[in-house]
XYZ file of C-alpha atoms in Angstrom:
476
model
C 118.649 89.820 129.657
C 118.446 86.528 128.024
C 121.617 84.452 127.173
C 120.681 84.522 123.502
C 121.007 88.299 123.934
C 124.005 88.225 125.564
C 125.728 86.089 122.787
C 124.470 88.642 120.562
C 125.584 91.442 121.869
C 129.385 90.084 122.283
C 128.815 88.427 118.573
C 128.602 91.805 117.487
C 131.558 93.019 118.772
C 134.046 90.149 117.954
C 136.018 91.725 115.554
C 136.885 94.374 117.801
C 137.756 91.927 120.715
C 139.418 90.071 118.523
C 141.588 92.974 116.877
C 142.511 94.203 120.966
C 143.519 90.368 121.736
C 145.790 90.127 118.905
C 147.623 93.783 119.595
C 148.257 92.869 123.295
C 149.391 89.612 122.140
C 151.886 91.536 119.438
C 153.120 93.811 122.352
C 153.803 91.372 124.946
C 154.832 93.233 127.488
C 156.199 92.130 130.789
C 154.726 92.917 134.850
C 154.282 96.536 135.331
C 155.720 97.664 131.511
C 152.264 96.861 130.360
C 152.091 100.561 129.182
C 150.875 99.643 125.456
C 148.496 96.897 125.911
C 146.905 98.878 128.775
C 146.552 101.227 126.453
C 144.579 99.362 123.677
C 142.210 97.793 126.506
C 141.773 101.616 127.502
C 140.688 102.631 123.990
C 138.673 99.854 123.468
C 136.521 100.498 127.166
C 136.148 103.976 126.176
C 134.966 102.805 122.476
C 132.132 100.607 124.353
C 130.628 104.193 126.659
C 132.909 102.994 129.751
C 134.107 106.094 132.012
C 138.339 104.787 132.375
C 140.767 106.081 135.247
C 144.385 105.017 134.540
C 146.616 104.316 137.399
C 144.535 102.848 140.238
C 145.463 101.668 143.515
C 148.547 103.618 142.954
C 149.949 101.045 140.155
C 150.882 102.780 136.599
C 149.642 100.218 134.508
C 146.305 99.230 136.756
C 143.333 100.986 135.507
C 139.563 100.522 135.628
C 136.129 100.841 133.515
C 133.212 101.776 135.064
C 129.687 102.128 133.584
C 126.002 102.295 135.531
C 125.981 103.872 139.093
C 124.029 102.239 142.255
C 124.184 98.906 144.061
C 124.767 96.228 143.088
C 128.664 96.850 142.326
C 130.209 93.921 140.117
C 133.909 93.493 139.511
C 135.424 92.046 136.533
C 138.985 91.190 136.221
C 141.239 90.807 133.402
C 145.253 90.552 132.726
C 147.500 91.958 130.113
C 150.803 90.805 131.216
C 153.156 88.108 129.358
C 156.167 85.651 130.499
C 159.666 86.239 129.896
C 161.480 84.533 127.237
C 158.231 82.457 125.481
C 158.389 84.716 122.474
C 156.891 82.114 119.950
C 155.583 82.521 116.546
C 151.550 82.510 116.484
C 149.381 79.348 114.259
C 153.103 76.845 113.688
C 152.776 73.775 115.737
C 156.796 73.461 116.364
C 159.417 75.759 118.615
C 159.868 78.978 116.378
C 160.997 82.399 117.653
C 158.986 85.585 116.734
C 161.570 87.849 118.536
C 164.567 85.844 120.234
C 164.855 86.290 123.581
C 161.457 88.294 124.088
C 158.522 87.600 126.049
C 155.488 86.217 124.983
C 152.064 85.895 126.051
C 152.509 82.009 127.363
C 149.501 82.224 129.965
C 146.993 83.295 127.230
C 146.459 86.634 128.996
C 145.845 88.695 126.022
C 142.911 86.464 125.591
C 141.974 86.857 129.548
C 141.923 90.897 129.263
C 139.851 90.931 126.472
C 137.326 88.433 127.424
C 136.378 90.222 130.597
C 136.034 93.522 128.684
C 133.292 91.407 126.170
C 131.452 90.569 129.571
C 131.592 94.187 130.735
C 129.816 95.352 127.444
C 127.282 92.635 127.266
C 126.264 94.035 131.242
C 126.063 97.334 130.056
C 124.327 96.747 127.674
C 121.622 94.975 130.044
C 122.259 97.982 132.285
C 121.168 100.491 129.693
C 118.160 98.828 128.320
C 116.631 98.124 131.545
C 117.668 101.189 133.318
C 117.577 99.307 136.805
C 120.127 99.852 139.458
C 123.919 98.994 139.302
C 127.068 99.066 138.279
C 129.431 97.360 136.815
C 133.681 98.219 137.046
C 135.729 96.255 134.368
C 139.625 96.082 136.486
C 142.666 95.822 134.901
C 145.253 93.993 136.131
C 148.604 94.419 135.665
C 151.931 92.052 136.993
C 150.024 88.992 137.567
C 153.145 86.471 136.890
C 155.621 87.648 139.297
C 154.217 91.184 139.910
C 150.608 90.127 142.042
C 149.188 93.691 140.995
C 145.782 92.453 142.566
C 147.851 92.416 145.827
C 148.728 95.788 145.389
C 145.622 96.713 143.750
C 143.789 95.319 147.142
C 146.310 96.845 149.634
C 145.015 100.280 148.469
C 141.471 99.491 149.124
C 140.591 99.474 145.183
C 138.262 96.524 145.471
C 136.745 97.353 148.487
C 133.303 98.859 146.866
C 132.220 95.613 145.198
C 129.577 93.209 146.338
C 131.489 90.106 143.893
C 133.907 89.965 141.350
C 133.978 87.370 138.565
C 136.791 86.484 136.758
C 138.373 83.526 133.917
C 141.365 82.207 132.963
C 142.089 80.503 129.294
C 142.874 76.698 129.561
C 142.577 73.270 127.714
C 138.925 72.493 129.767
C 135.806 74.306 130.031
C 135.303 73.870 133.817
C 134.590 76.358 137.014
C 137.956 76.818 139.178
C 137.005 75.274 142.231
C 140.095 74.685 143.833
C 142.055 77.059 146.128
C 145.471 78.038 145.395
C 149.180 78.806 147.299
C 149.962 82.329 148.712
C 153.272 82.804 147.969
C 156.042 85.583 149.061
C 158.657 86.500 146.751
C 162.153 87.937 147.978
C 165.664 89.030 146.653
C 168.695 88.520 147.916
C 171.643 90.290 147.243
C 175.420 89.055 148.540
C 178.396 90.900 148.906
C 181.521 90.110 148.972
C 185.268 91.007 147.945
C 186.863 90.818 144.582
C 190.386 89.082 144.480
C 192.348 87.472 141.809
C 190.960 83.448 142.164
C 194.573 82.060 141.557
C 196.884 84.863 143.089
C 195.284 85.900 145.300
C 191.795 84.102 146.779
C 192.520 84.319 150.417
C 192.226 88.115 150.270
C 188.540 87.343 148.290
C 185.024 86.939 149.962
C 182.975 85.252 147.353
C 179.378 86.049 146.665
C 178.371 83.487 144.779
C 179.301 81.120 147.185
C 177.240 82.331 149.630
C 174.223 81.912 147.239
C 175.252 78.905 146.964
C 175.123 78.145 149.941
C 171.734 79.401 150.345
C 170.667 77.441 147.798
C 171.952 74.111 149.693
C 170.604 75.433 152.715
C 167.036 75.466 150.859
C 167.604 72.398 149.338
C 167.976 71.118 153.330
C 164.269 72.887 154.503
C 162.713 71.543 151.811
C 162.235 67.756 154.136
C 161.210 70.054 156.920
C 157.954 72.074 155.352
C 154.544 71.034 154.934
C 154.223 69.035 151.568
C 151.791 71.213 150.017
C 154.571 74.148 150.111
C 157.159 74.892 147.016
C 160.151 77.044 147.080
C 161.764 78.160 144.103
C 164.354 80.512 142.698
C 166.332 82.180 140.120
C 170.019 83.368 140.302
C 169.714 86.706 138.620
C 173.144 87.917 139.004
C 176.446 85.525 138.623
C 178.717 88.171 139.251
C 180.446 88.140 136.288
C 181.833 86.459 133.601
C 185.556 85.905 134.578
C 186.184 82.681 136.485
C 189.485 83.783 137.504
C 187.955 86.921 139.249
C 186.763 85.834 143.135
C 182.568 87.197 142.852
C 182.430 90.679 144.261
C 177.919 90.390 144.289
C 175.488 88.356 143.862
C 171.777 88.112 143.755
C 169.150 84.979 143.571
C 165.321 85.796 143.445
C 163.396 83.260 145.701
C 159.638 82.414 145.758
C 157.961 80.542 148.961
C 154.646 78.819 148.783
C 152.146 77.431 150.875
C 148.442 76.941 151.233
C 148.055 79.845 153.724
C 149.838 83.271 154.172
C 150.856 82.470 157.578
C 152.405 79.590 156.242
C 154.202 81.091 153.871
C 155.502 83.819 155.938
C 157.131 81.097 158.119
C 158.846 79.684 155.025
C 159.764 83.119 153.726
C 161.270 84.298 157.356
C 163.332 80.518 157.384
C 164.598 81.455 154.231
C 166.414 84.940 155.120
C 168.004 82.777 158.283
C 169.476 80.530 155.907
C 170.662 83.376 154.166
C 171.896 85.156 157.258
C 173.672 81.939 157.598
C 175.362 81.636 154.041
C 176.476 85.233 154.414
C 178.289 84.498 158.028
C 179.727 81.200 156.348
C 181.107 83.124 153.530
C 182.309 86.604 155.530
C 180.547 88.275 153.160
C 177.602 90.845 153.767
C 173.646 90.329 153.177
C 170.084 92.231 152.272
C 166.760 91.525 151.377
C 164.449 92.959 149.325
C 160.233 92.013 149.931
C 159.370 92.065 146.282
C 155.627 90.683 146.159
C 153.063 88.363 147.771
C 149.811 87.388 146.897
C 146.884 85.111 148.984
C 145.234 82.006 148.806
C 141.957 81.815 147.276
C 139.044 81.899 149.127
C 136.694 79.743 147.243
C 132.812 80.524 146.704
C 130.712 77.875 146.413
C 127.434 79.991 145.480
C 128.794 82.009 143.027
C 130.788 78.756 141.258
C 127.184 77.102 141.348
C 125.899 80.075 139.186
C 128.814 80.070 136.854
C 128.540 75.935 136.304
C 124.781 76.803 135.406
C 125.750 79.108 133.203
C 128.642 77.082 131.664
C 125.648 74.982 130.630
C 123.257 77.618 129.173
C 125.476 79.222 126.617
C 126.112 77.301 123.887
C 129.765 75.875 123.479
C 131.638 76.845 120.582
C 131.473 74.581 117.222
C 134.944 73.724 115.637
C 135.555 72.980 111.815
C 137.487 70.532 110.770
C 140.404 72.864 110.262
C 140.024 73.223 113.567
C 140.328 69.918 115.070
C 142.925 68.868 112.683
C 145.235 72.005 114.031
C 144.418 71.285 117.354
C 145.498 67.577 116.767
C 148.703 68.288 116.063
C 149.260 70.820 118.866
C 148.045 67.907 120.776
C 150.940 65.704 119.332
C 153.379 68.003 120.566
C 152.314 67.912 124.610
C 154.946 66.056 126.689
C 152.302 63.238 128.502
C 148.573 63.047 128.547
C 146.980 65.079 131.579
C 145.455 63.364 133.890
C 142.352 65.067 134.377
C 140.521 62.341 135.797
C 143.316 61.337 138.281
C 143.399 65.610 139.552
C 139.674 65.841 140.148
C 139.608 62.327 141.914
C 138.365 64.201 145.517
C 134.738 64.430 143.010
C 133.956 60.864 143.099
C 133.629 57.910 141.047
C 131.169 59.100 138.926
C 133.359 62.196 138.195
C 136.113 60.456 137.170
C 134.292 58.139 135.141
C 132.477 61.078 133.098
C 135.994 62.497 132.188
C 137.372 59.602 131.030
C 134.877 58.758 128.923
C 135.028 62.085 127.480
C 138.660 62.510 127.456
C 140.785 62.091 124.100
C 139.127 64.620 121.666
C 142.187 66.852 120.288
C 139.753 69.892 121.773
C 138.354 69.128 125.362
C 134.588 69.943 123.872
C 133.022 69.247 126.962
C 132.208 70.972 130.374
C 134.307 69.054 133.658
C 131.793 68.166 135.963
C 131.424 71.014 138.960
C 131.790 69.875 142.598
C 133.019 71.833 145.732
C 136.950 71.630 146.289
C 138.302 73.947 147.844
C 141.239 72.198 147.781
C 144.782 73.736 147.320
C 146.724 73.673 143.529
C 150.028 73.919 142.807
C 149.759 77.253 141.316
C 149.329 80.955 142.692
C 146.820 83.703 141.447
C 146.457 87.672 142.931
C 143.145 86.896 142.403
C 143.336 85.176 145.993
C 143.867 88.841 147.416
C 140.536 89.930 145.765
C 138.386 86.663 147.008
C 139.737 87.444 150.626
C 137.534 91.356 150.320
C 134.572 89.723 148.321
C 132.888 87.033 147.186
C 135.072 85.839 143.845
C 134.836 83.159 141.073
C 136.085 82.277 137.852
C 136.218 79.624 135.343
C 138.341 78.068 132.776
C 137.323 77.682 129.121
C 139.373 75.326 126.408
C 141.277 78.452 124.437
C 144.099 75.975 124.004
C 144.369 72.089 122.221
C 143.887 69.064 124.710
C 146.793 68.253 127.285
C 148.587 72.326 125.760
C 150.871 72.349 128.732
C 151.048 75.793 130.968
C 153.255 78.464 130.284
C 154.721 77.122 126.675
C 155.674 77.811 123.712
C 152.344 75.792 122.714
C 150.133 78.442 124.531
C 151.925 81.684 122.832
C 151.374 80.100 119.464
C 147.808 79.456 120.028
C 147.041 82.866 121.045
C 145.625 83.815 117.985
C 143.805 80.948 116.770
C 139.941 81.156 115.970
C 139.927 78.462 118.756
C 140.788 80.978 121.574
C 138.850 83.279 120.534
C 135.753 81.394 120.233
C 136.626 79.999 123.622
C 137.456 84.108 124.953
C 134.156 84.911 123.558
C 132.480 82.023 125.139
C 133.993 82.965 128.795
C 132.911 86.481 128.458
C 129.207 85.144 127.477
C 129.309 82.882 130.736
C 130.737 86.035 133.026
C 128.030 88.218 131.728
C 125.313 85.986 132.416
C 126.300 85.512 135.797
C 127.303 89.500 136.576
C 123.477 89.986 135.246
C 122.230 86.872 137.810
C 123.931 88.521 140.618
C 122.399 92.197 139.827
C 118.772 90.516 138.749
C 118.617 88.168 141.927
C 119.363 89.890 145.531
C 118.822 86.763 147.229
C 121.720 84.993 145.349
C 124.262 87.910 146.150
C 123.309 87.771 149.730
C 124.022 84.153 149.824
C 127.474 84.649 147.787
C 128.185 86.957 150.837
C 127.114 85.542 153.928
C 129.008 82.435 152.571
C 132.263 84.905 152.019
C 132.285 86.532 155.592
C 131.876 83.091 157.204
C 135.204 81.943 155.147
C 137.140 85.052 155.690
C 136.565 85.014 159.255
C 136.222 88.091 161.835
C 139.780 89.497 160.845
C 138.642 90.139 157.185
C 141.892 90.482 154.822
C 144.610 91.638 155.821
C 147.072 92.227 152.517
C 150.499 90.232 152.834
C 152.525 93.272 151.241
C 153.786 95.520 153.312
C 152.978 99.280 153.742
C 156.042 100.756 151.327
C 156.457 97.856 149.285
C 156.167 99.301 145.744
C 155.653 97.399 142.706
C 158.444 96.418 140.738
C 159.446 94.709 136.996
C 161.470 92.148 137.377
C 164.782 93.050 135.789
């Protein structure tokens, strides 16, 4: 199937795609709530001839979309889920509520379901009109900020029948991910104490906010003694109350440990809960835990990004009016500094970093960052790690969002529904299909994409962080 084909095929479905990003974008819903939006990508897979089983890897709001039958068996991925508290008013380029208080979609994943779906029709459609062997399973993804549904997802075995999954994520570049990211464990805490009167009384108290404060300091302490690359973080969900005069009967923080590897991150996370153990012995007050999530680091795949930068190339970019440009300008405006694009992808060279700054500045990054392997860890986390750890996995970014848009904003929520992400969405589904099709058209490139996968995993294979038991959970 020829790329012109392909970019017909999705063409003629935009308004569709378009109509499902904008719902999931209007529904906003949270990890594991995603009960609506699954619902409208559901609708719209059945719509397209896809057979769809709801509740998969034993996740309510995880469901797939399968269509052809035989080997080989490609995966594509796409979220639903939003951010709490970015609830933004869509197409104004200042802070505006559209619901106070609510989430919105602030890591452009209503555009990132939707745009794997458009690859998933434009490989069935190659699947029907050449009849030939395979199959291709559209997976959706629920709880990827703070829920790591792929975990889950992959703890169940749900992604064990593919030969390689391909996935995107919206951005401000066009450009294949080819860095790794941090696995990261995510705990609660909960302290508890005794309630006393905080001038009568305090000696007979045992205050549970001091002990997470004292974890907190404690933290603040490991920090000089973990590997650089690592990040802890957290979130003090429950105060205790609102009375100062009242000694804290409970408390709770949420905490979130990072590192390049899972074993590294499990040393972090089992630090932590000492220092905790600690804080509750300071404070004569009592302690548990609670394992919430984890996710892995990505395993990167070298042959399969190749294929993707190829096809990055082939399709043709989208063209912006002047309308465009001009609104993208003043999104642009409202960015706190200038990325440094050619400063992160230094590790490519000098001729890298020379082609992005001469190409840098344009209120829409209209050009395609220069490919070269990295490997290299990011700041961020994904769940897509735990699904490059059982097969061969890559994904790319495409510009959805204005120059410099900085992640998870108010600036990302109120692009959601501009023409310019969904150009860019239907542009990333264009690049996926063309590569799904590569990998079922070419056995010699999927072998490669593999023997390159089980030299990276290792002999052990994956082995999920999440524990057997460990249920999925919205964060309340």
């Amino acid at each position: 199937m020829s790329i012109e084909k392909i970019v017909e095929c999705i063409n003629a479905k935009a308004d569709k795609l378009f109509a499902a990003s904008d719902a999931v974008w209007e529904y906003a819903e949270t990890a594991f709530t995603e009960y609506k939006s699954m619902d409208v990508l559901c609708n719209l897979l059945e719509s397209e001839g896809f057979k769809v089983e709801k509740g998969i890897g034993d996740v309510e709001t995880a469901f797939s979309g399968t269509f052809g039958s035989g080997k080989p068996v490609i995966g594509l991925l796409g979220e639903y889920d939003s951010l709490f508290g970015l609830s933004q008013t869509a197409g104004v380029t200042h802070k505006e509520w559209y619901h106070e208080g609510c989430p919105g979609h602030g890591c452009g994943h209503n555009l990132l379901g939707v745009g794997s779906i458009a690859a998933a029709i434009a490989v069935k459609q190659y699947l029907e009109e050449t009849g030939a062997s395979g199959t291709v399973i559209y997976y959706g993804c629920p709880g990827e900020e703070g829920g790591s549904g792929k975990a889950f997802m992959a703890r169940e075995g749900v992604f064990d029948c593919l030969d390689a999954a391909i996935t995107w994520h919206p951005g401000s570049v066009n450009a294949v991910s080819n860095n790794s990211s941090l696995a990261n464990i995510q705990v609660k805490f909960k302290f508890n104490g005794v309630a006393a009167h905080a001038a009568g009384d305090p000696y007979n108290g045992r205050s549970a906010l001091d002990a997470v404060e004292l974890l907190n300091v404690g933290v603040q302490f490991l920090r000089e003694h973990i590997i650089p690359e690592a990040r802890v973080h957290y979130a003090i969900t429950n105060t205790g109350g609102l009375s100062p005069n009242v000694v804290q009967p409970v408390a709770e923080v949420l905490y979130l440990c990072r590192a390049p590897k899972n074993a590294q991150a499990q040393e972090i996370y089992e630090w932590v809960i000492d220092i905790a153990k600690g804080a509750a012995l300071m404070t004569h007050t009592t302690m548990e835990y609670e394992f919430i999530k984890a996710c892995s680091n990505v395993v990167n795949n070298t042959v399969l990004e190749y294929n993707l930068y190829k096809n990055l190339q082939a399709v043709p970019r989208p063209v912006y009016t002047e309308e465009e440009l001009k609104l993208a300008e003043e999104y642009k405006a409202t960015a706190p500094a200038e990325q440094d694009l050619a400063g992160k992808n230094k590790a490519g060279g000098a001729d890298v970093v020379k082609f992005i700054r001469e190409h840098m500045g344009q209120p829409i990054n209209d050009f395609i960052m220069p490919y070269y392997p990295s490997g290299i860890g990011q700041g961020g986390s994904t769940d897509v790690g735990d699904v490059s750890w059982v097969c061969p996995t890559a994904q790319i970014n495409t510009a959805t969002w204005a120059a410099n848009t900085p992640g998870h904003s108010w600036q990302i929520v109120s692009q959601g529904k501009s023409s310019q992400a969904k150009k860019n969405m239907l542009y990333a589904g264009e690049v996926m299909a063309a590569t799904v099709i590569d990998l079922m058209t070419d056995p010699e490139l999927l072998a490669a994409a593999k023997a390159e996968h089980k030299e990276a995993v290792g002999p052990d294979g994956y082995i999920c962080p999440i524990p057997k038991g460990v249920k999925p959970q919205p964060i309340k």
